[in-house]
Coordinates of C-alpha atoms in Angstrom, one line a residue:
Chain J
M1 CA -35.7 51.3 21.1
D2 CA -34.0 51.3 24.6
E3 CA -32.7 55.1 24.8
T4 CA -29.4 54.3 26.4
H5 CA -28.2 52.5 23.6
K6 CA -29.6 54.7 21.0
E7 CA -27.3 57.4 22.9
K8 CA -24.2 55.1 23.0
T9 CA -24.7 54.3 19.1
R10 CA -26.1 57.7 18.3
G11 CA -23.1 59.5 15.3
R12 CA -21.0 55.8 15.3
S13 CA -20.5 55.4 11.3
L14 CA -20.1 51.9 10.0
S15 CA -16.7 52.7 9.6
D16 CA -16.3 52.4 13.5
F17 CA -17.8 48.8 13.2
T18 CA -15.3 46.2 12.3
V19 CA -16.5 45.7 9.3
E20 CA -15.0 43.4 6.7
L21 CA -17.1 44.2 3.3
D22 CA -15.4 41.6 1.4
V23 CA -16.4 38.4 3.4
Y24 CA -20.1 40.3 2.9
S25 CA -22.1 38.1 1.1
G26 CA -26.3 38.7 2.1
P27 CA -28.2 41.0 4.8
Y28 CA -28.3 38.0 7.5
E29 CA -24.7 37.9 7.1
W30 CA -25.0 41.8 8.0
L31 CA -26.8 41.2 10.5
L32 CA -25.2 38.7 12.3
A33 CA -21.6 40.1 12.0
L34 CA -23.0 43.5 13.5
I35 CA -24.8 41.7 16.1
L36 CA -22.2 39.1 16.7
R37 CA -19.1 41.1 16.6
D38 CA -20.2 44.4 17.1
E39 CA -23.1 44.3 19.3
V40 CA -24.9 47.1 17.6
E41 CA -28.8 46.6 17.5
I42 CA -30.0 45.4 14.2
F43 CA -32.1 48.4 13.1
E44 CA -29.3 50.4 13.6
V45 CA -27.5 49.6 10.3
P46 CA -27.4 52.4 8.6
L47 CA -28.1 51.1 5.2
R48 CA -26.5 54.0 3.4
E49 CA -23.0 53.7 5.1
L50 CA -23.1 50.5 4.2
V51 CA -23.5 51.1 0.0
A52 CA -21.0 53.6 0.4
L53 CA -18.6 51.2 2.1
Y54 CA -19.4 48.7 -0.4
M55 CA -18.7 51.2 -3.1
G56 CA -15.6 52.6 -1.8
N57 CA -14.3 48.7 -1.7
R58 CA -15.7 48.0 -5.1
V59 CA -12.9 46.6 -7.3
P60 CA -14.2 46.8 -11.0
E61 CA -11.5 44.5 -12.5
R62 CA -12.2 42.1 -10.1
P63 CA -13.0 38.7 -11.3
N64 CA -17.2 38.6 -10.4
T65 CA -17.8 41.9 -10.3
L66 CA -20.9 41.8 -11.4
E67 CA -22.3 38.6 -9.5
R68 CA -20.8 40.6 -6.6
D69 CA -23.1 43.9 -7.6
T70 CA -26.1 42.0 -8.3
D71 CA -25.9 39.9 -4.4
F72 CA -25.1 43.2 -3.1
A73 CA -28.4 44.9 -4.5
G74 CA -29.7 42.0 -3.9
S75 CA -28.4 41.8 -0.9
A76 CA -29.4 45.8 0.2
A77 CA -32.8 45.1 -0.9
S78 CA -33.5 42.1 1.8
L79 CA -32.3 44.3 4.5
V80 CA -34.7 46.8 3.3
L81 CA -37.7 44.5 3.5
L82 CA -36.4 42.7 6.3
K83 CA -36.4 46.0 8.1
S84 CA -39.4 47.5 7.5
R85 CA -41.5 44.5 8.6
A86 CA -39.3 43.5 11.9
L87 CA -39.9 47.6 12.2
S88 CA -43.4 48.4 10.8
P89 CA -45.5 45.2 10.9
A90 CA -48.9 47.7 10.7
A91 CA -47.9 49.4 7.4
E92 CA -47.5 45.8 5.8
A93 CA -50.9 44.3 7.2
E94 CA -52.9 45.7 4.7
A95 CA -50.6 45.7 1.7
D96 CA -51.0 42.5 -0.7
G97 CA -47.3 41.1 0.3
D98 CA -48.1 36.9 0.6
E99 CA -44.5 36.0 1.5
E100 CA -44.1 39.5 3.4
E101 CA -45.9 39.0 6.4
S102 CA -44.3 40.4 9.2
L103 CA -41.0 38.7 10.6
S104 CA -41.2 38.1 14.6
P105 CA -38.0 37.9 16.9
E106 CA -38.2 34.5 17.5
Q107 CA -38.9 33.7 13.0
L108 CA -35.9 36.4 12.8
A109 CA -33.4 34.6 15.4
E110 CA -34.8 31.0 13.5
K111 CA -33.9 32.2 10.2
L112 CA -30.3 33.7 11.2
S113 CA -29.3 30.7 13.3
R114 CA -29.9 28.2 11.0
Y115 CA -27.8 30.6 8.0
L116 CA -25.1 30.9 10.6
K117 CA -24.5 26.8 10.4
V118 CA -24.8 27.0 6.9
K119 CA -22.4 29.8 6.8
R120 CA -19.8 28.0 9.1
G121 CA -20.7 24.9 6.8
A122 CA -19.3 27.6 3.3
E123 CA -16.3 28.3 5.5
T124 CA -15.5 25.0 6.1
L125 CA -15.8 24.8 1.8
R126 CA -13.5 27.3 1.3
E127 CA -10.6 25.4 3.2
R128 CA -11.3 22.4 1.8
F129 CA -11.4 24.0 -2.2
E130 CA -8.3 26.4 -0.7
A131 CA -6.5 22.7 0.3
N132 CA -7.5 20.5 -3.0
A133 CA -6.6 23.2 -5.4
G134 CA -4.5 22.9 -8.4
F135 CA -4.9 18.9 -8.9
Y136 CA -5.7 18.2 -12.5
S137 CA -6.6 14.5 -13.8
S138 CA -5.6 12.7 -16.6
G139 CA -5.4 13.7 -20.5
Q140 CA -4.7 9.9 -21.1
V141 CA -9.2 9.5 -21.2
L142 CA -10.6 7.0 -23.6
R143 CA -13.8 7.9 -25.0
S144 CA -15.8 5.7 -23.7
R145 CA -17.7 3.4 -26.2
P146 CA -20.2 5.5 -28.7
G147 CA -23.9 4.4 -28.1
R148 CA -23.8 3.6 -24.3
L149 CA -24.4 8.0 -23.6
R150 CA -27.4 8.1 -23.5
I151 CA -29.2 12.2 -23.7
K152 CA -32.8 12.6 -22.6
P153 CA -34.6 14.6 -26.0
E154 CA -36.8 16.4 -23.7
R155 CA -34.1 17.5 -21.1
L156 CA -31.8 18.9 -24.1
I157 CA -35.5 20.3 -25.4
G158 CA -36.1 21.9 -22.3
T159 CA -32.6 23.2 -21.9
A160 CA -32.9 24.9 -25.3
R161 CA -36.3 26.5 -24.3
R162 CA -34.6 27.9 -21.3
V163 CA -31.0 29.3 -22.9
F164 CA -33.3 31.0 -26.1
S165 CA -35.6 32.8 -23.4
R166 CA -33.1 33.4 -21.5
L167 CA -32.1 36.7 -23.6
T168 CA -35.5 38.4 -23.4
E169 CA -34.4 41.0 -20.8
P170 CA -35.6 40.4 -17.2
P171 CA -37.6 42.4 -15.3
V172 CA -34.2 45.0 -13.4
S173 CA -36.4 48.1 -13.2
H174 CA -37.2 47.5 -9.4
L175 CA -33.2 46.8 -9.1
G176 CA -32.9 50.4 -10.8
Q177 CA -34.7 52.2 -7.8
I178 CA -32.6 50.5 -5.1
T179 CA -29.6 51.1 -6.2
V180 CA -30.7 54.4 -7.8
T181 CA -32.8 55.8 -4.4
L182 CA -31.0 54.4 -1.6
Q183 CA -29.3 57.8 -1.8
D184 CA -31.6 59.3 -3.5
L185 CA -34.3 58.9 -1.0
A186 CA -31.9 60.0 2.3
T187 CA -31.3 63.3 -0.6
L188 CA -34.4 63.6 -0.5
I189 CA -35.4 63.0 2.9
R190 CA -32.5 65.7 4.4
T191 CA -33.7 68.7 1.0
S192 CA -37.8 68.1 2.3
L193 CA -36.2 69.1 6.1
A194 CA -34.8 72.1 5.2
S195 CA -38.8 74.2 5.2
G196 CA -39.0 72.1 8.0
P197 CA -41.4 68.9 9.3
V198 CA -42.2 66.0 6.9
S199 CA -44.7 63.2 7.6
Y200 CA -43.9 60.1 6.2
E201 CA -47.0 59.9 4.8
D202 CA -46.6 62.9 2.8
L203 CA -43.0 61.7 1.7
T204 CA -44.1 58.8 0.4
R205 CA -47.5 59.3 -0.6
N206 CA -46.3 59.1 -4.9
M207 CA -43.7 55.7 -3.8
D208 CA -44.4 52.1 -4.9
R209 CA -44.2 50.1 -1.9
L210 CA -40.2 49.2 -2.5
N211 CA -40.0 53.0 -2.6
S212 CA -41.5 53.7 0.4
A213 CA -39.8 50.9 2.1
V214 CA -36.3 52.4 0.6
A215 CA -37.4 55.7 2.3
F216 CA -38.1 54.6 6.0
A217 CA -34.4 52.4 5.8
A218 CA -32.7 55.4 4.5
A219 CA -34.7 57.9 7.4
L220 CA -33.6 55.2 9.8
S221 CA -30.0 56.2 9.2
L222 CA -30.3 59.3 8.7
A223 CA -31.9 59.5 12.2
S224 CA -28.9 57.2 13.7
E225 CA -26.4 59.3 12.6
G226 CA -27.7 62.5 14.6
R227 CA -29.5 64.1 11.1
L228 CA -32.7 64.3 11.8
T229 CA -35.3 63.0 14.8
L230 CA -38.8 60.5 14.2
S231 CA -41.5 61.8 16.1
Q232 CA -44.7 59.4 16.6
P233 CA -46.7 61.0 19.1
E234 CA -48.8 56.6 19.6
P235 CA -47.7 53.5 18.3
L236 CA -48.4 53.0 14.8
G237 CA -49.5 56.8 14.2
P238 CA -48.2 59.0 12.3
L239 CA -44.4 59.7 11.5
T240 CA -42.7 62.8 11.1
F241 CA -39.1 63.4 10.6
E242 CA -37.7 66.9 12.3
P243 CA -34.9 68.2 11.2
V244 CA -31.7 68.7 13.6
P245 CA -30.8 71.7 14.0
Chain N
M1 CA 9.8 22.4 1.7
T2 CA 13.2 22.6 -0.1
G3 CA 11.8 24.8 -2.6
G4 CA 9.0 23.4 -4.9
P5 CA 8.8 20.4 -6.7
D6 CA 11.6 18.6 -8.3
A7 CA 12.1 18.2 -12.6
L8 CA 11.0 14.5 -12.6
S9 CA 7.5 15.8 -10.6
L10 CA 7.3 18.3 -13.5
V11 CA 7.7 16.9 -16.0
E12 CA 5.8 13.8 -14.9
A13 CA 2.7 16.2 -14.1
V14 CA 2.8 17.4 -17.8
L15 CA 2.6 14.3 -19.8
L16 CA -0.2 13.5 -17.2
V17 CA -2.9 15.7 -18.8
S18 CA -1.7 16.2 -22.5
P19 CA -3.9 13.8 -24.4
L20 CA -1.0 13.6 -26.9
P21 CA 2.7 13.2 -27.0
V22 CA 4.7 16.5 -26.3
N23 CA 7.9 17.6 -27.7
L24 CA 11.3 18.7 -25.2
Q25 CA 9.9 22.3 -26.6
A26 CA 7.1 22.4 -25.1
L27 CA 8.4 20.6 -22.0
R28 CA 10.9 23.0 -21.7
S29 CA 8.6 26.1 -21.8
A30 CA 5.7 24.3 -19.1
T31 CA 8.3 23.3 -16.8
G32 CA 11.1 26.0 -17.3
L33 CA 13.8 23.1 -17.3
R34 CA 17.0 23.6 -19.4
D35 CA 17.1 21.4 -22.3
A36 CA 19.7 18.6 -20.8
E37 CA 17.4 18.6 -17.5
V38 CA 14.6 17.8 -19.4
R39 CA 16.6 15.5 -21.0
D40 CA 17.6 13.2 -17.9
T41 CA 14.3 14.0 -16.2
L42 CA 13.7 11.4 -19.3
A43 CA 15.7 9.0 -18.5
A44 CA 14.6 8.7 -15.2
L45 CA 11.1 8.6 -16.2
E46 CA 11.9 5.8 -18.4
I47 CA 13.4 3.4 -15.5
R48 CA 10.3 4.5 -13.1
Y49 CA 7.5 3.9 -16.1
A50 CA 9.6 0.4 -17.9
P51 CA 7.5 -2.0 -19.1
E52 CA 8.0 -5.1 -17.1
T53 CA 7.0 -3.0 -13.6
S54 CA 4.6 -0.8 -14.2
G55 CA 0.9 -0.7 -16.1
I56 CA 1.8 2.8 -17.3
V57 CA 4.5 3.1 -19.6
L58 CA 6.5 5.9 -21.1
R59 CA 6.2 6.2 -24.5
H60 CA 8.9 8.0 -27.2
V61 CA 6.3 8.7 -30.0
A62 CA 5.6 11.3 -32.9
G63 CA 8.1 13.7 -32.2
G64 CA 7.4 13.6 -29.0
Y65 CA 7.0 11.8 -25.3
Q66 CA 3.5 10.4 -23.4
L67 CA 2.3 8.4 -20.7
A68 CA 0.3 5.0 -22.0
T69 CA -1.2 1.6 -20.8
N70 CA 1.2 -0.8 -21.0
P71 CA 0.0 -2.8 -23.8
S72 CA 0.2 -6.1 -21.2
C73 CA -2.6 -4.0 -19.6
A74 CA -4.9 -4.0 -22.7
E75 CA -7.6 -6.8 -21.8
A76 CA -8.4 -5.1 -18.4
V77 CA -8.1 -1.6 -20.7
E78 CA -10.8 -3.0 -23.3
R79 CA -12.7 -4.0 -20.0
F80 CA -12.6 -1.0 -18.1
R81 CA -13.9 1.2 -21.2
E82 CA -16.9 -1.6 -22.2
E83 CA -18.4 -1.3 -18.7
A84 CA -17.3 2.4 -17.4
R85 CA -20.3 4.3 -17.0
P86 CA -19.5 7.2 -19.9
A87 CA -19.3 10.9 -17.4
P88 CA -23.0 12.2 -17.0
L89 CA -23.2 15.2 -19.4
S90 CA -23.5 18.8 -17.0
S91 CA -26.3 21.1 -18.0
A92 CA -23.7 23.4 -19.3
A93 CA -23.3 20.8 -21.8
H94 CA -26.6 20.4 -22.5
E95 CA -26.6 24.1 -23.2
V96 CA -23.8 24.1 -25.8
L97 CA -25.1 21.4 -27.5
S98 CA -28.9 22.6 -27.6
C99 CA -26.7 25.9 -29.1
A100 CA -25.0 23.2 -32.1
L101 CA -28.5 22.0 -32.9
Y102 CA -31.0 24.1 -33.1
L103 CA -28.7 27.3 -34.4
G104 CA -25.7 25.3 -35.6
P105 CA -22.9 25.2 -37.5
L106 CA -21.9 27.9 -35.5
T107 CA -18.4 29.3 -33.8
R108 CA -17.5 29.1 -30.0
G109 CA -17.7 33.0 -30.0
G110 CA -22.0 32.6 -30.9
V111 CA -22.3 29.4 -28.3
S112 CA -20.6 32.2 -25.6
A113 CA -22.8 34.9 -27.4
V114 CA -26.2 32.8 -27.0
R115 CA -25.5 31.6 -23.4
G116 CA -24.0 34.7 -21.9
V117 CA -20.1 33.3 -20.7
N118 CA -17.4 31.7 -22.2
S119 CA -18.3 28.1 -23.5
D120 CA -14.4 27.3 -24.9
A121 CA -13.8 24.6 -21.6
V122 CA -17.6 23.0 -22.1
V123 CA -16.8 22.4 -26.0
R124 CA -13.8 21.3 -25.8
N125 CA -14.8 18.3 -23.7
L126 CA -18.3 17.9 -25.9
L127 CA -15.4 17.5 -29.0
D128 CA -13.7 15.3 -27.3
R129 CA -16.6 12.9 -26.3
G130 CA -17.1 13.2 -29.9
L131 CA -20.8 14.4 -29.4
L132 CA -19.4 18.4 -31.2
A133 CA -17.5 18.2 -34.4
E134 CA -16.1 21.3 -36.4
A135 CA -18.0 20.9 -39.8
G136 CA -15.7 23.9 -41.5
V137 CA -15.3 27.0 -41.2
D138 CA -16.2 31.0 -41.0
S139 CA -14.5 33.1 -43.6
D140 CA -16.4 35.6 -42.7
S141 CA -15.4 36.4 -39.4
L142 CA -11.9 37.4 -39.0
G143 CA -9.6 34.5 -38.1
S144 CA -11.9 31.8 -39.9
P145 CA -12.9 29.8 -36.6
A146 CA -14.5 27.0 -37.0
L147 CA -18.1 26.0 -37.4
L148 CA -19.5 23.9 -34.8
A149 CA -22.1 20.9 -35.1
V150 CA -24.1 17.9 -33.4
T151 CA -22.5 14.7 -35.2
E152 CA -23.8 10.9 -35.3
D153 CA -23.0 10.5 -32.2
F154 CA -25.1 12.7 -30.4
L155 CA -27.7 11.9 -32.5
A156 CA -27.0 8.2 -31.4
A157 CA -27.2 9.4 -28.0
T158 CA -30.7 11.3 -27.9
G159 CA -32.0 8.0 -29.8
A160 CA -33.1 10.1 -33.2
A161 CA -32.8 9.2 -36.7
S162 CA -31.9 12.7 -37.7
R163 CA -32.3 16.5 -36.5
D164 CA -35.5 15.9 -37.8
D165 CA -36.9 14.2 -35.2
F166 CA -36.4 17.8 -32.9
P167 CA -39.5 19.9 -32.4
N168 CA -38.9 23.3 -34.6
L169 CA -37.6 26.1 -33.2
D170 CA -40.3 28.2 -34.0
S171 CA -42.5 25.7 -31.7
L172 CA -39.8 26.3 -28.2
V173 CA -39.7 30.2 -28.1
G174 CA -41.5 33.0 -29.0
P175 CA -40.8 35.4 -32.2
E176 CA -39.4 38.3 -29.7
E177 CA -37.0 36.2 -28.3
L178 CA -35.7 34.3 -31.1
A179 CA -35.0 37.7 -32.6
R180 CA -32.7 38.7 -29.8
V181 CA -30.7 35.0 -30.2
R182 CA -30.6 35.9 -34.1
E183 CA -29.3 39.4 -32.9
R184 CA -26.9 37.9 -30.1
L185 CA -25.3 35.4 -32.5
G186 CA -24.7 38.2 -35.4
S187 CA -22.9 40.5 -33.6
A188 CA -20.6 37.2 -32.1
E189 CA -20.5 36.9 -35.6
E190 CA -19.1 40.3 -36.8
P191 CA -15.6 40.3 -36.5
P192 CA -13.8 42.2 -33.6
E193 CA -13.2 45.8 -34.1
S194 CA -9.7 46.6 -34.4
D195 CA -8.1 49.4 -31.4
Chain I
M1 CA 7.6 -13.6 -19.4
T2 CA 5.8 -15.1 -16.1
G3 CA 2.0 -15.0 -17.0
G4 CA 0.9 -12.3 -17.6
P5 CA 1.0 -8.0 -15.5
D6 CA 1.2 -8.0 -11.6
A7 CA -2.3 -6.5 -10.1
L8 CA -0.2 -3.3 -9.2
S9 CA -0.2 -2.7 -13.1
L10 CA -4.0 -3.8 -14.1
V11 CA -5.0 -0.9 -11.4
E12 CA -2.9 1.7 -12.4
A13 CA -3.3 1.1 -15.9
V14 CA -7.3 1.5 -15.6
L15 CA -6.6 4.0 -13.6
L16 CA -4.8 5.9 -16.5
V17 CA -7.8 6.0 -18.6
S18 CA -10.1 7.0 -16.7
P19 CA -11.8 10.9 -16.9
L20 CA -13.6 10.0 -13.3
P21 CA -12.4 8.5 -10.1
V22 CA -13.2 5.0 -10.5
N23 CA -14.6 2.9 -7.1
L24 CA -13.7 -0.7 -5.5
Q25 CA -16.1 -2.6 -7.8
A26 CA -15.3 -1.2 -11.4
L27 CA -12.1 -1.8 -10.5
R28 CA -12.7 -5.1 -9.4
S29 CA -14.4 -6.1 -12.7
A30 CA -11.9 -4.6 -14.5
T31 CA -9.1 -6.3 -13.7
G32 CA -10.2 -9.1 -12.3
L33 CA -9.1 -8.8 -8.9
R34 CA -10.3 -10.0 -5.4
D35 CA -11.6 -7.1 -3.4
A36 CA -8.4 -8.1 -1.1
E37 CA -6.0 -7.4 -3.7
V38 CA -7.7 -4.7 -5.2
R39 CA -7.1 -3.5 -1.8
D40 CA -3.6 -4.0 -1.3
T41 CA -2.8 -2.6 -4.7
L42 CA -4.2 1.1 -3.8
A43 CA -2.1 0.7 -0.7
A44 CA 0.9 -0.2 -2.6
L45 CA 0.0 2.6 -5.6
E46 CA -0.2 5.4 -2.4
I47 CA 3.1 4.2 -1.8
R48 CA 4.7 5.2 -5.4
Y49 CA 2.4 8.1 -6.1
A50 CA 2.9 9.8 -2.9
P51 CA 2.9 14.0 -2.7
E52 CA 6.9 13.6 -1.5
T53 CA 8.4 12.1 -4.0
S54 CA 5.8 12.0 -7.6
G55 CA 3.9 14.7 -9.9
I56 CA 1.3 12.6 -10.2
V57 CA -0.3 11.1 -6.9
L58 CA -3.3 9.1 -6.5
R59 CA -6.8 10.4 -4.7
H60 CA -9.6 8.8 -2.9
V61 CA -12.3 11.3 -3.7
A62 CA -15.8 11.3 -4.9
G63 CA -16.1 7.2 -4.0
G64 CA -13.4 6.6 -6.1
Y65 CA -9.6 6.1 -6.6
Q66 CA -8.2 8.9 -9.2
L67 CA -4.5 10.0 -10.7
A68 CA -4.0 13.4 -10.3
T69 CA -1.0 15.8 -11.5
N70 CA 0.6 17.0 -7.8
P71 CA -0.5 20.5 -6.9
S72 CA 2.8 21.2 -6.4
C73 CA 3.1 21.3 -9.9
A74 CA 0.2 22.8 -11.2
E75 CA 1.9 26.3 -12.1
A76 CA 3.7 23.9 -14.8
V77 CA 0.4 22.6 -15.4
E78 CA -1.6 25.6 -16.8
R79 CA 1.4 27.0 -18.3
F80 CA 1.6 23.6 -20.9
R81 CA -2.3 24.2 -21.1
E82 CA -2.5 27.8 -21.6
E83 CA -4.9 27.8 -18.6
A84 CA -5.6 30.1 -15.9
R85 CA -6.3 29.0 -13.0
P86 CA -10.2 28.9 -12.7
A87 CA -11.1 31.8 -10.6
P88 CA -12.1 30.6 -6.7
L89 CA -15.8 30.5 -5.8
S90 CA -17.1 34.0 -4.4
S91 CA -18.6 33.3 -0.7
A92 CA -22.0 33.7 -2.2
A93 CA -21.2 30.5 -4.1
H94 CA -19.5 28.7 -0.9
E95 CA -22.5 29.7 1.3
V96 CA -25.1 28.4 -1.9
L97 CA -23.0 24.6 -2.0
S98 CA -23.1 24.7 2.0
C99 CA -27.2 24.7 2.0
A100 CA -26.9 22.1 -1.0
L101 CA -24.7 19.8 0.7
Y102 CA -26.1 20.2 4.4
L103 CA -29.9 20.8 3.3
G104 CA -29.9 19.4 -0.4
P105 CA -31.4 18.7 -1.9
L106 CA -33.5 22.3 -2.1
T107 CA -35.1 24.2 -4.9
R108 CA -33.8 27.7 -5.8
G109 CA -36.2 29.2 -3.6
G110 CA -35.2 26.7 -0.8
V111 CA -31.5 28.1 -1.2
S112 CA -32.7 31.6 -1.2
A113 CA -34.5 31.5 1.9
V114 CA -31.8 30.3 3.6
R115 CA -29.5 32.5 2.3
G116 CA -31.9 35.9 2.7
V117 CA -31.4 36.8 -1.2
N118 CA -31.8 35.8 -4.4
S119 CA -29.2 33.3 -5.4
D120 CA -30.0 32.4 -9.3
A121 CA -27.3 33.7 -10.7
V122 CA -25.0 32.0 -8.3
V123 CA -26.5 28.9 -9.1
R124 CA -26.7 29.1 -12.7
N125 CA -22.9 29.8 -12.1
L126 CA -22.3 26.7 -10.0
L127 CA -24.6 24.7 -12.2
D128 CA -22.1 25.7 -15.0
R129 CA -19.0 24.7 -13.2
G130 CA -20.3 21.4 -12.7
L131 CA -20.5 21.8 -8.8
L132 CA -24.4 22.0 -8.4
A133 CA -26.4 19.4 -10.8
E134 CA -30.3 19.4 -11.4
A135 CA -31.6 16.5 -9.4
G136 CA -35.4 15.4 -9.6
V137 CA -37.9 18.2 -9.0
D138 CA -40.2 18.5 -6.1
S139 CA -43.0 17.6 -7.4
D140 CA -45.5 19.1 -4.4
S141 CA -44.3 22.8 -5.3
L142 CA -46.3 24.8 -7.7
G143 CA -44.3 24.5 -11.0
S144 CA -42.1 21.9 -9.8
P145 CA -38.7 23.3 -9.1
A146 CA -36.0 21.9 -9.6
L147 CA -34.0 20.6 -6.7
L148 CA -29.9 21.4 -6.0
A149 CA -27.7 18.6 -5.0
V150 CA -24.0 18.6 -5.0
T151 CA -22.4 16.7 -7.5
E152 CA -18.6 14.6 -7.6
D153 CA -17.2 16.9 -9.1
F154 CA -18.0 18.4 -6.3
L155 CA -16.7 16.3 -4.0
A156 CA -13.7 15.7 -5.9
A157 CA -13.2 19.5 -5.9
T158 CA -12.9 19.6 -2.3
G159 CA -11.3 16.2 -1.6
A160 CA -13.7 14.9 -0.3
A161 CA -14.3 10.9 -0.2
S162 CA -18.1 10.9 0.3
R163 CA -20.3 13.9 1.7
D164 CA -20.1 12.1 5.4
D165 CA -16.2 13.0 5.2
F166 CA -17.8 16.8 6.0
P167 CA -18.7 17.8 9.8
N168 CA -21.9 17.6 10.7
L169 CA -24.3 20.8 10.4
D170 CA -24.9 21.1 13.7
S171 CA -21.4 20.8 14.9
L172 CA -20.2 24.1 13.4
V173 CA -22.3 26.2 15.9
G174 CA -21.7 26.6 19.1
P175 CA -24.5 26.6 22.3
E176 CA -23.7 29.8 23.1
E177 CA -23.7 31.3 20.1
L178 CA -27.0 30.6 18.7
A179 CA -27.7 31.8 22.3
R180 CA -26.2 34.9 22.1
V181 CA -28.3 35.6 18.3
R182 CA -31.7 35.2 20.5
E183 CA -30.6 37.2 22.8
R184 CA -29.7 40.2 20.8
L185 CA -33.1 39.6 18.7
G186 CA -34.9 39.8 21.9
S187 CA -36.0 36.1 21.8
A188 CA -33.5 34.8 24.4
E189 CA -36.7 33.4 26.3
E190 CA -37.8 30.7 23.4
P191 CA -36.4 27.2 24.3
P192 CA -33.0 26.6 21.7
E193 CA -33.8 24.1 19.0
S194 CA -33.2 20.4 19.0
D195 CA -31.9 20.0 15.8

């Protein structure tokens, strides 16, 4: 990371960025907003604050709250993985991940460019939906002759199978971990730092892959806020968190 | 803009969307117009939709007003009806039908509970299309809601002679999933707590 | 009687009873009119049902023609039907639709990959609302996942006559902006994409 840029953004909190969480819908959107509007390096997206900001702006009474929460949790998790993949490709190399290979800047740029186009498309769609709201069609509709409609029994049976199986609770433990530990891990790191420097390896020894990634991102956020410093004597060497006096 | 739609437009729009004749009271309350205004408007619409000049006519029937096709156009309408491709069923419609087929007769609340989303609009559409019908009421539940079942037309559309032509529910999902379905159905049928 | 209804009445009557936009071919076949007559009639109906003067308007959407209420009267209609206007779509939903429109048909996995976040819940909601539909399967992929495409209801809801009615995907983002993304990510030396 470029030292002068780091200096410039250190201590800068997310609320200083012109962030409109209301229109946020995914990690790519966050990255684009920060890249295009706020001139921030992508690896300095302060995740922990993003969560706090989201929670602060959250209005439970609004429609689609569950959908928005789910999107947010999913996006936060994706962002964590994205950061960890882009920042520590070596840590991923030994892992079992199939689709989680490290992401080169070119690949990320490609993904973001395609996403940017789709997002602009979405904005034009929003305008069109708004401009075309409030049309209601005729209620004088004649029922089509019985016998003309064909319903495929296979499709119906497949649908039944899907609907009734959907009731088995989906595995959400990983979601729970992410939403809880994002803040928890920041706290955990700060608590650990109270008694001196901590190595990333020790801290994450008993954590699973996702928790380790979250811990790493939490540490980056804390570092960008100037609450700790990261020290790594050589590339890919052991990483130590040091308290800022 | 001169401040919103005129009385004629409002009444016209309400008449278009109503499948049944609309009485004066309903017209007043939907449009916010006074009685005299509604009556004047209907008189104007009677001219606008006169049988001599229009394929759509205003009928005064069954204590209400309704837009309908001009009988002189009946042939074209029948031909259209004969040839029109029926609107395809949505995924949501397939889900509701599969609930009625396998778990029915059940209430609207039961359908919504199993699917996990409010299904009233989809149910209404399927009733309109004659693929679902109300078959009795659930008198154990508060308000005795109607029970929904699939119809003969539904069976005909699937090419099935009877419900027995479909595979057994047990063969589609496991016992654990089935138990959850029943649990959800059970809680939907329970009368809501009074507050 | 001077020999049956005129062209305008015939087309008007057919449009009144159709749940979906009616295309030119269906209008011709139901009314027995020639192509030019149907077109002239539609032009006349566009004037008769102009938004400025009527509570019913003629729309040209989803490959056909449809009578619908004037949005200026939407409140009266909603009051009459005792229905709230459907909640507007979320940003995520607009993005998923944009994926399906511009890059589709594509699988749920494809949508999630473009957006960088799991999109299954949003997709399900859009299937329920009839704006997306499953259109075939991707038989090259494991498990042959369903391919998602936008529907005629989507075209009607966006007021589009066809899929060509939307701006080209590549015209939506300027080259400077794309260059800036690459630059910020340190991949500026890469030649810009040509697609």
